Short mmCIF file of C-alpha atoms in Angstrom, two decimals:
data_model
loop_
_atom_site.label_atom_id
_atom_site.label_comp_id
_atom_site.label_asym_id
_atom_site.label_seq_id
_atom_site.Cartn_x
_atom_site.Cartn_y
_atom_site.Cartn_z
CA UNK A 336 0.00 0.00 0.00
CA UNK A 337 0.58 3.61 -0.58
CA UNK A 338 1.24 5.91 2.38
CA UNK A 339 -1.96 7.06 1.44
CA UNK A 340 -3.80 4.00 0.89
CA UNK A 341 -5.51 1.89 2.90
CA UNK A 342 -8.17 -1.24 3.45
CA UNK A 343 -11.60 0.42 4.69
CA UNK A 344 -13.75 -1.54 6.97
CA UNK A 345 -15.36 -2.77 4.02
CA UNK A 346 -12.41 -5.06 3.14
CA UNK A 347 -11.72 -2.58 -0.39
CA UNK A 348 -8.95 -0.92 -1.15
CA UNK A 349 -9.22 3.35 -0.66
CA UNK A 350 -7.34 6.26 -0.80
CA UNK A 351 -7.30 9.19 1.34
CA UNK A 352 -8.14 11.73 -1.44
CA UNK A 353 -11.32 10.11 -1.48
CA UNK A 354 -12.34 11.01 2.17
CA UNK A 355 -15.31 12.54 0.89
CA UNK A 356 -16.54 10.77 -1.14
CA UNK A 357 -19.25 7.60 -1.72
CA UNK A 358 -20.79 8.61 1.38
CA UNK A 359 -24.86 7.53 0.87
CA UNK A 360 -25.60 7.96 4.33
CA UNK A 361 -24.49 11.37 4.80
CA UNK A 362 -25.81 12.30 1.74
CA UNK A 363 -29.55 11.50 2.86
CA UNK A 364 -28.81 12.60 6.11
CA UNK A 365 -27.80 16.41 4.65
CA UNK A 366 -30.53 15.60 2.34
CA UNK A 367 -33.04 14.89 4.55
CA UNK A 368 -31.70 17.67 7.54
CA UNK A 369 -32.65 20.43 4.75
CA UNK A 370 -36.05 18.91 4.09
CA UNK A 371 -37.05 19.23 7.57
CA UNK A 372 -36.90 15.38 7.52
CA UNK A 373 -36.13 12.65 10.25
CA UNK A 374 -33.22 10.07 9.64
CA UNK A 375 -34.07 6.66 9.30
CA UNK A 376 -33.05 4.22 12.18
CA UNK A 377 -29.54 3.69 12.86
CA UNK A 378 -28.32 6.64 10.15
CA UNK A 379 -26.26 8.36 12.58
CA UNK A 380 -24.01 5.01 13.95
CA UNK A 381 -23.76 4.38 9.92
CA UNK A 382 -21.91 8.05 9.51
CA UNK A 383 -19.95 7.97 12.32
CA UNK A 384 -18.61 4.59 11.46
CA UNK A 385 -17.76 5.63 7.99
CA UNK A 386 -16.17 9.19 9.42
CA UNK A 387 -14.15 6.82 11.94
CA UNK A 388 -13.36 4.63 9.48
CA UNK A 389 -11.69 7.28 6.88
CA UNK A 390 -9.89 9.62 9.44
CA UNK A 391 -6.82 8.39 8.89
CA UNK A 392 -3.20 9.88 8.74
CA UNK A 393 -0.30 8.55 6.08
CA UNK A 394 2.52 6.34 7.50
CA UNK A 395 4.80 4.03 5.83
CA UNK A 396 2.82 0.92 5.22
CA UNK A 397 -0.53 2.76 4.41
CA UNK A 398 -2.73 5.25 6.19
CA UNK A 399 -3.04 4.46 9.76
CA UNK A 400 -6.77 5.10 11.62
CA UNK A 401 -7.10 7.73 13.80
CA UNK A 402 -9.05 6.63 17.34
CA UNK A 403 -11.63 9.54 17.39
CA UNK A 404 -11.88 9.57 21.07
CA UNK A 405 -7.91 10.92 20.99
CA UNK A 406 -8.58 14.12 19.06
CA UNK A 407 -11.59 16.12 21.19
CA UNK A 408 -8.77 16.52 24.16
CA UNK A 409 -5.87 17.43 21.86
CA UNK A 410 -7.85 20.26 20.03
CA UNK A 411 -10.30 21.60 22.86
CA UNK A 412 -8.29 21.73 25.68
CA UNK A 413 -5.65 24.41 24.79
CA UNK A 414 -8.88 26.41 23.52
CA UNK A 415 -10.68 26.49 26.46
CA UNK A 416 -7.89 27.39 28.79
CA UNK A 417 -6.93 29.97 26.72
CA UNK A 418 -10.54 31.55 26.65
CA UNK A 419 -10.89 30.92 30.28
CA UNK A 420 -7.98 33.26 30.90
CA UNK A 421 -9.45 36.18 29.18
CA UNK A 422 -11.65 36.98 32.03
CA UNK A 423 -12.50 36.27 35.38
CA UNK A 424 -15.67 35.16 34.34
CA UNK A 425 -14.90 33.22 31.34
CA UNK A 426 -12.93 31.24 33.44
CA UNK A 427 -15.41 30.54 36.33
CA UNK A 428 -17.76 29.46 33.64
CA UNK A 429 -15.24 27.50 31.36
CA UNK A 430 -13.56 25.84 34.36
CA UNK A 431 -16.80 24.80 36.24
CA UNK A 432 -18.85 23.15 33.05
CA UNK A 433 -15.55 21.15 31.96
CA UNK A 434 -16.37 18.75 35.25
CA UNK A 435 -19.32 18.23 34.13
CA UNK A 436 -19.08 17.45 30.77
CA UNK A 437 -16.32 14.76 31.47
CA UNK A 438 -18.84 13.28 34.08
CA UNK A 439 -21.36 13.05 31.46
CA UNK A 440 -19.00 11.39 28.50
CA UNK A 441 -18.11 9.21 31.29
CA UNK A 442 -21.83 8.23 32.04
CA UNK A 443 -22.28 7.73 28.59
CA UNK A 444 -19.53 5.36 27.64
CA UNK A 445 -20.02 3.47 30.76
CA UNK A 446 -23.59 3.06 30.42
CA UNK A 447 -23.17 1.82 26.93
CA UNK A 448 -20.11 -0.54 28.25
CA UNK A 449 -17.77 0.86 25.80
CA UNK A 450 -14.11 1.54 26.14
CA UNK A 451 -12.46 5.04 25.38
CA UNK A 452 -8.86 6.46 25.07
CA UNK A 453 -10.89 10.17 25.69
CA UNK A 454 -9.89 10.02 29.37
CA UNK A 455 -6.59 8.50 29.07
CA UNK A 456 -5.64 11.00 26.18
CA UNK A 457 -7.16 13.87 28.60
CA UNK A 458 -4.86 13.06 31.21
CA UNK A 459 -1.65 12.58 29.37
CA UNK A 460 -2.43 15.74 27.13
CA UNK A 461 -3.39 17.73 30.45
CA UNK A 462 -0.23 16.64 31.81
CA UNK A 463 2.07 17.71 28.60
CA UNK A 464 0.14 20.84 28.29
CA UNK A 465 0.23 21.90 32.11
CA UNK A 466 4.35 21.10 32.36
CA UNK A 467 4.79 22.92 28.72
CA UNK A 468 2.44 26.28 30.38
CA UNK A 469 4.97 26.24 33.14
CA UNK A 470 8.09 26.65 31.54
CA UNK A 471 6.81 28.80 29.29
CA UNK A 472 5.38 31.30 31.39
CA UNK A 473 5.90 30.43 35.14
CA UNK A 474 9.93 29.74 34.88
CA UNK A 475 10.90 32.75 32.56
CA UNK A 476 10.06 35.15 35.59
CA UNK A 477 13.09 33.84 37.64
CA UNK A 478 10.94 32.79 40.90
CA UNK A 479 11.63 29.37 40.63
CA UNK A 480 15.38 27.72 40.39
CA UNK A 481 16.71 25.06 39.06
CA UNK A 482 16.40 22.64 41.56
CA UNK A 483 12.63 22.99 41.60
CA UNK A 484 12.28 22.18 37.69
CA UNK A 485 14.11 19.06 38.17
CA UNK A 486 12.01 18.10 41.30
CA UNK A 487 8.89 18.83 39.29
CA UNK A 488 10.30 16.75 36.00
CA UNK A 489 12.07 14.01 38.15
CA UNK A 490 8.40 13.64 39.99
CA UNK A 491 6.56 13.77 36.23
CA UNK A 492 8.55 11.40 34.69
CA UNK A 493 8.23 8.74 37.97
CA UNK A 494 4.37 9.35 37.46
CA UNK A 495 4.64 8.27 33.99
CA UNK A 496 6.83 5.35 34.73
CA UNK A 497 4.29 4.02 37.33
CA UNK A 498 1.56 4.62 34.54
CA UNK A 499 3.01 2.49 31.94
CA UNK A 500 3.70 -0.42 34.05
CA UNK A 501 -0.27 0.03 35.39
CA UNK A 502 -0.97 -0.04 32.09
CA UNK A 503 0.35 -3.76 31.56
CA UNK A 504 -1.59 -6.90 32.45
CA UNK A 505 -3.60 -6.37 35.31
CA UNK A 506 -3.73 -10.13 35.97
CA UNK A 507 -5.98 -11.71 32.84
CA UNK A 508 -7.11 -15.51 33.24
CA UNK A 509 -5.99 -17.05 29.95
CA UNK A 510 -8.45 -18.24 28.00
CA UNK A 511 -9.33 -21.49 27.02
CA UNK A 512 -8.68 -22.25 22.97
CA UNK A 513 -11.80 -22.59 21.08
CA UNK A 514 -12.03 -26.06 20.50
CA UNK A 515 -11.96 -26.19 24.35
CA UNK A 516 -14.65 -23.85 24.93
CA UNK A 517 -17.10 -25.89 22.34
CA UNK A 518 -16.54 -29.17 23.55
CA UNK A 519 -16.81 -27.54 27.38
CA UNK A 520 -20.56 -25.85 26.15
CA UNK A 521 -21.53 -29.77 25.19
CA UNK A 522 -21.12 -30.88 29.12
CA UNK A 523 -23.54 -31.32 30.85
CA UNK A 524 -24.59 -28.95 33.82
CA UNK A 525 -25.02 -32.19 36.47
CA UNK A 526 -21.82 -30.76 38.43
CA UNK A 527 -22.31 -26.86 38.93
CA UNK A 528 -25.40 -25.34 40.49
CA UNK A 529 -26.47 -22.06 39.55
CA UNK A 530 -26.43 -18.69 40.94
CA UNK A 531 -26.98 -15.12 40.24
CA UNK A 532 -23.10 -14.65 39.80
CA UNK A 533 -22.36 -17.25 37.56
CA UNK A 534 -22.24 -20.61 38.88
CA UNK A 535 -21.04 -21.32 42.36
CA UNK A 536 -20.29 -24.52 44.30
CA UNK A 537 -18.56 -26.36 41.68
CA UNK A 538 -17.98 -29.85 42.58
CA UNK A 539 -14.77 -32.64 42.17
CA UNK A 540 -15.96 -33.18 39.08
CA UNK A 541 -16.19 -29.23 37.70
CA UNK A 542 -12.99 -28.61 39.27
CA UNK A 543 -11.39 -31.80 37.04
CA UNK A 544 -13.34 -30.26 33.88
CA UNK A 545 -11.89 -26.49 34.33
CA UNK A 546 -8.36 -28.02 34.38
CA UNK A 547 -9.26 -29.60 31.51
CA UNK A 548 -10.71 -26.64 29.87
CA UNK A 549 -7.39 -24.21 30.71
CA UNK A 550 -5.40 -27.02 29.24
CA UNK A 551 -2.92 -26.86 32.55
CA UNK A 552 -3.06 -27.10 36.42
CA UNK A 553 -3.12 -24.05 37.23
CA UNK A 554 -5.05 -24.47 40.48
CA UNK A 555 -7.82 -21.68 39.46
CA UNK A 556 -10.25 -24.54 41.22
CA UNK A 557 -8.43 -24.80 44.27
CA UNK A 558 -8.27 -22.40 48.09
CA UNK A 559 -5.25 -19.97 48.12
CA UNK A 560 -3.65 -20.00 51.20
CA UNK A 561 -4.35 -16.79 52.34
CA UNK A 562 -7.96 -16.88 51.35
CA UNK A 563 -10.56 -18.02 53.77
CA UNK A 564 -12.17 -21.21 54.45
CA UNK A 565 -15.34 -21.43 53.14
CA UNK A 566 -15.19 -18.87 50.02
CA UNK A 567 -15.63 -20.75 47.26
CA UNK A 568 -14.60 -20.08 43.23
CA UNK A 569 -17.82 -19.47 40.52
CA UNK A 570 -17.88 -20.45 36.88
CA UNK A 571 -17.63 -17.42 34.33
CA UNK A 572 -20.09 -18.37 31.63
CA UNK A 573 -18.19 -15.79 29.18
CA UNK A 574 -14.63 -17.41 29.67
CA UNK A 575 -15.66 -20.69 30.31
CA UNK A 576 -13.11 -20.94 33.03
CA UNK A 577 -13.67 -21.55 37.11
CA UNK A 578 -12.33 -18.38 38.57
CA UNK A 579 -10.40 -17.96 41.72
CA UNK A 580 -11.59 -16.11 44.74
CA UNK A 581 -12.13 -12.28 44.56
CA UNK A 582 -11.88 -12.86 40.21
CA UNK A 583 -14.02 -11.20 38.23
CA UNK A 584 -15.04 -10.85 34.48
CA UNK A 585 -14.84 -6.88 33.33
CA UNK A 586 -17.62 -6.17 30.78
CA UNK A 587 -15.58 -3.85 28.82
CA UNK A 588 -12.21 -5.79 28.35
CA UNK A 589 -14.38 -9.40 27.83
CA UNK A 590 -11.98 -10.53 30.28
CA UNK A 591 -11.66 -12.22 33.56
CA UNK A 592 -8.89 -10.89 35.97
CA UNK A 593 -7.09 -11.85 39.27
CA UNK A 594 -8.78 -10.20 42.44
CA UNK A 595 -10.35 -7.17 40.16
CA UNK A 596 -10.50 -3.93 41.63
CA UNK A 597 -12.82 -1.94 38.66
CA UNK A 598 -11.80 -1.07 35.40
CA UNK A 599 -10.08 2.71 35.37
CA UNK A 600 -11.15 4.84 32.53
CA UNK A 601 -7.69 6.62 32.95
CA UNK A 602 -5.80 3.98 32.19
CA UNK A 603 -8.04 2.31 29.80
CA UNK A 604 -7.26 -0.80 31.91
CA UNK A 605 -8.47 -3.05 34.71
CA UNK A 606 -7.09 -2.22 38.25
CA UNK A 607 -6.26 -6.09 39.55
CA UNK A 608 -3.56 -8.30 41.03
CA UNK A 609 -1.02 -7.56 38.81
CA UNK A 610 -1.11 -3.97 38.26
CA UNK A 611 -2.71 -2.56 41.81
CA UNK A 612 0.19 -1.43 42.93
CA UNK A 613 1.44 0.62 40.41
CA UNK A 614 -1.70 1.92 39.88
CA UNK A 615 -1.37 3.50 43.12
CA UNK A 616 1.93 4.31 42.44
CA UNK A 617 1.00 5.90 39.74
CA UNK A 618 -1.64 8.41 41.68
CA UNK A 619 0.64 8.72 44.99
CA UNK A 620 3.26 10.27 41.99
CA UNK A 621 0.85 12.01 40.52
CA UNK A 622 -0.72 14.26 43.44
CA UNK A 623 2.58 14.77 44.99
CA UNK A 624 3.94 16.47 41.56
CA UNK A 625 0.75 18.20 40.71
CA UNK A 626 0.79 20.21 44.44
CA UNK A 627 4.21 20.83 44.10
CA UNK A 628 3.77 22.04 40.61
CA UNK A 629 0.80 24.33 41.94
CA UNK A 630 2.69 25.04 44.58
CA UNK A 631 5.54 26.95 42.55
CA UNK A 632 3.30 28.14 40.25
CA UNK A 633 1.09 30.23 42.63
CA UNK A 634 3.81 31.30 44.84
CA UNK A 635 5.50 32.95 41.42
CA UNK A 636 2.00 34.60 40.52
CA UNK A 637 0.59 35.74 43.48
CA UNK A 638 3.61 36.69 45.69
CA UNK A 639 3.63 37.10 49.21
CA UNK A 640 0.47 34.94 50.10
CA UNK A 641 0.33 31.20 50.93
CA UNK A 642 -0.66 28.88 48.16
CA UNK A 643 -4.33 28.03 49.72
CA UNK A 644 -5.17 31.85 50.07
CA UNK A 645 -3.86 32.80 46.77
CA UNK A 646 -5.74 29.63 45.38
CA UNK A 647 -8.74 32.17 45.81
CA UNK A 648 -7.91 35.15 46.36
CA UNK A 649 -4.70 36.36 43.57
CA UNK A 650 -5.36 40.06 42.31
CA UNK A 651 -2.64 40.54 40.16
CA UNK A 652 -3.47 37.30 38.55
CA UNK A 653 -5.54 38.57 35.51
CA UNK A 654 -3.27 41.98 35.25
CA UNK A 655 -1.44 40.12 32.21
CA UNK A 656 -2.70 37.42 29.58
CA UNK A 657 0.47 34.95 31.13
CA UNK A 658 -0.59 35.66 34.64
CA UNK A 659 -4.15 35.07 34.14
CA UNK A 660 -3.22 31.78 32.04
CA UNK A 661 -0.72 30.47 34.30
CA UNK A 662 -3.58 31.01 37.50
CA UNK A 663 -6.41 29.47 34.90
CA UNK A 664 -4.06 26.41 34.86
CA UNK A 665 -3.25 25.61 38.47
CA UNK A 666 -7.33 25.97 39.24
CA UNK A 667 -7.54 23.25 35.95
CA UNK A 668 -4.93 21.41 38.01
CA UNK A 669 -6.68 21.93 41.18
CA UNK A 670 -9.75 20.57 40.18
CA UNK A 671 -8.26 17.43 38.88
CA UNK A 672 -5.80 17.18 41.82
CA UNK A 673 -8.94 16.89 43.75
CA UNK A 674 -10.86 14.40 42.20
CA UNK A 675 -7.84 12.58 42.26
CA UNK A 676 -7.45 12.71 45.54
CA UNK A 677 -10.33 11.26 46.35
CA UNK A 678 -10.09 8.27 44.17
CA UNK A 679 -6.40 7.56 45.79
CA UNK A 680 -7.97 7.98 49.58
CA UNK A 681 -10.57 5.75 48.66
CA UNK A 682 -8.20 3.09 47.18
CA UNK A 683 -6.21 3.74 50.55
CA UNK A 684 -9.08 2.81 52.88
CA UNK A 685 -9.99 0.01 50.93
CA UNK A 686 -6.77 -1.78 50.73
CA UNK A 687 -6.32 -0.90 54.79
CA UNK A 688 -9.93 -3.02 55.00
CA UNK A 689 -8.74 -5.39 52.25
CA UNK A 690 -11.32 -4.35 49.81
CA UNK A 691 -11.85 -4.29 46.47
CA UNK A 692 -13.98 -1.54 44.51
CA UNK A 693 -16.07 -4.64 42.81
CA UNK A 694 -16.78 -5.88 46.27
CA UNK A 695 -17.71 -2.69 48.00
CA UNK A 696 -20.19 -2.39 45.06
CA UNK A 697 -21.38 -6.25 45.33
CA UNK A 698 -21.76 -5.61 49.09
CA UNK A 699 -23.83 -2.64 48.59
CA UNK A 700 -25.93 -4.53 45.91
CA UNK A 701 -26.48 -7.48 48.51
CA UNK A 702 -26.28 -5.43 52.12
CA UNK A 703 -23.80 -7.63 53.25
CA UNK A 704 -21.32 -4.92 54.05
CA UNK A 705 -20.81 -2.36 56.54
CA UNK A 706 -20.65 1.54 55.73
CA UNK A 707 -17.75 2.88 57.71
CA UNK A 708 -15.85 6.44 58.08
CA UNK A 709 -18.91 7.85 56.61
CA UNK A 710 -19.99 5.40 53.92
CA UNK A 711 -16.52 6.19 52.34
CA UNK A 712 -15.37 2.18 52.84
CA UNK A 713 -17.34 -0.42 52.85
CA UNK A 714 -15.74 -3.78 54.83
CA UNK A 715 -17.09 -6.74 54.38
CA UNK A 716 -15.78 -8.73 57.13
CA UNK A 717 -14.39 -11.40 54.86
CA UNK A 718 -11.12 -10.79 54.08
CA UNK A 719 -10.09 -8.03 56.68
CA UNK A 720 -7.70 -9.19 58.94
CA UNK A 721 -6.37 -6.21 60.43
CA UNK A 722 -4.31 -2.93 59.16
CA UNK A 723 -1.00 -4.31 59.17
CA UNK A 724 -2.01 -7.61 57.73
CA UNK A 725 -3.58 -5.55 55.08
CA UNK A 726 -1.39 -3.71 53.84
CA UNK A 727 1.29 -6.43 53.60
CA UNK A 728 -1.05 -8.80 51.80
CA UNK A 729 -1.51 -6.01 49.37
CA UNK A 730 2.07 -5.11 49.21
CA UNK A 731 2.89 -9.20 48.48
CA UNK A 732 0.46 -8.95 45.27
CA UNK A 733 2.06 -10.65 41.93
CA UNK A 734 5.32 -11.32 44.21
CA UNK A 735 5.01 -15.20 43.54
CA UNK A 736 2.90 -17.50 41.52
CA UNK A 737 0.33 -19.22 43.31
CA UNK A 738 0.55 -22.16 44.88
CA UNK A 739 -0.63 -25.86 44.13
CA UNK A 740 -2.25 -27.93 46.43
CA UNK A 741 -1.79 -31.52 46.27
CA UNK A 742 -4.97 -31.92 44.46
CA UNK A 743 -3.89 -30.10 41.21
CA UNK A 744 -0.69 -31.65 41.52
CA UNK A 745 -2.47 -35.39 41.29
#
């Protein structure tokens, strides 16, 4: 293929000169928006397909697709924080709809199960943009020193680090091969009883047939030595595998994962056994930099006051257009800082009651679980075995492959 060239969804060969072009559904749908007419069922999902289909860029082996979720940050972003900073009330307006809109995309996707690179291209673009902002116009006017820009970049690139290796496998069950998963659907159901979770109390004989099924022993049948007596492992009727305790399946990656916390939109990843603790990594990194960077930042704008008071009250801050966007940016950072911060403390309280966010929620579903600190944590009594043990069950996570009992081993 051309650099230009490409294979469209349609399995034909196209060129990106012809973007615009061969396009029936847009056609009636202009057609019909002039005429005052509606658009028949399922017009709309046919254009956007097409659109997402031919947004493309060239590259060496043909034109590569373009995920649209990526561009809305890239573009709007920059705009908005710009406009923000023209006046005081642009940027009270600007900076308190942006919240909401997120929250609303993030309804949206979610309630439709679909996965998105919007949020994780927000976040990586918000924190290019922010640490580009702040040597352009914070560290030009000589108030902060060396040291403090390689404290700041030292602490970004950490944050980053942390990120990437969250973003790696979060502990996936491997799935059994096809002709597997056939002859497993032809079994009868004589060993497994049902239940609203998939199917629980699997007997000698399930156990045998989920070894079977995952071609190996890996002991996903059997009781891990730290986990309780009496919890037993369900049957995942999408995998077609016997899960350990505290495994679920995530509806958006089709997957089933070790002890899953939720699936973070951030990341565009599950949170589970393998990656938990560089996920918090990751957001420990991330709020220390981001108050130190807002830190510097407001003590070089608004001199002479303490960074909470001059959070609010700065009036020099909209004297020049860098001022005004240098103090739009820290409250941009501010608000995210926050809602950080209160995903990280409640990932903090919930590993200290050895808690996952996919149990909290099943708790609250069943009322088997006890609201504590507020309702902020939710313990449900079966796994907690104290603060210290807590935290150093959680800090042993992915630090050796799981046992076999003798059973597996036979």
């Amino acid at each position: 293929l051309c650099c230009c060239e490409y294979v469209d969804r349609r399995g034909e060969r196209n060129h990106l000169a012809a973007c615009c072009c061969d396009c029936e559904d847009l056609d009636e749908g202009c057609e019909r928006w002039l005429t005052c007419k509606s658009l028949p069922p399922g017009a709309l999902e046919r254009i956007a397909d097409t659109v997402a289909d031919r947004l493309r860029i060239p590259w060496f082996a043909g034109a590569v697709k373009i995920n649209v979720s990526l561009v809305p940050p890239l573009v709007l972003l920059p705009v908005f924080l710009h406009v923000a900073a023209l006046h005081f009330l642009l940027g009270l307006v600007i900076l308190t709809s942006l919240p909401v809109v997120v929250l609303w995309y993030y309804y949206l996707t979610h309630r439709r199960k679909e996965r998105t690179l919007f949020f994780l291209s927000l976040g990586l673009f918000s924190l290019g943009y922010m640490y580009y902002v702040f040597l352009q116009e914070v560290v030009p006017r000589g108030h902060v020193g060396y040291s403090q820009v390689v404290a700041l970049t030292c602490g970004l690139i950490l944050m980053l680090a942390a990120l990437s290796r969250a973003k790696k496998d979060p502990g996936y069950l491997p799935i059994p091969a096809s002709n597997e998963k056939s002859s497993h659907r032809g079994l009868p159901n004589k060993s497994v009883r049902g239940s609203s979770n998939g199917l629980h109390g699997i007997t000698m004989s399930g156990a045998a047939i989920g070894r079977a099924v995952n071609g190996e022993a890996k002991g996903y049948s059997r009781m891990s030595a730290e986990e309780p007596e009496g919890v037993k492992k369900d049957w995942c009727t999408k995998c077609q595998l016997v899960r350990p305790a505290r495994a679920g399946h995530c509806r958006l990656c089709g997957r089933c994962v070790r002890r899953l916390d939720h699936h973070c939109v951030w990341i565009n990843s599950c949170v589970g056994e393998q990656n938990h603790q560089a996920f918090i990594l990751a957001l420990s990194f991330f709020m220390l930099t981001s108050v130190y960077g807002i830190t510097l930042t407001l003590h070089t704008v608004c001199r002479g006051r303490t960074p909470f008071v001059a959070l609010f009250y700065c009036p020099g801050a909209y004297s020049d257009y860098s001022s005004a966007l240098s103090f739009t940016c820290v409250w941009y950072c501010a608000i995210v800082t926050a809602g950080m911060g209160y995903i990280l403390l409640i990932q903090l309280l919930n590993i200290s009651y050895n808690v996952t966010e996919r149990e909290a929620r099943l708790a609250l579903r069943d009322n088997t679980g006890r609201r504590l600190l507020g309702g902020l944590v939710i313990d449900t009594g079966q796994y907690n075995r104290g603060f210290l043990c807590n935290w150093g069950h959680f800090l042993s996570l992915g630090s050796s492959p799981p046992q076999r009992s003798a059973e597996d081993i036979v």
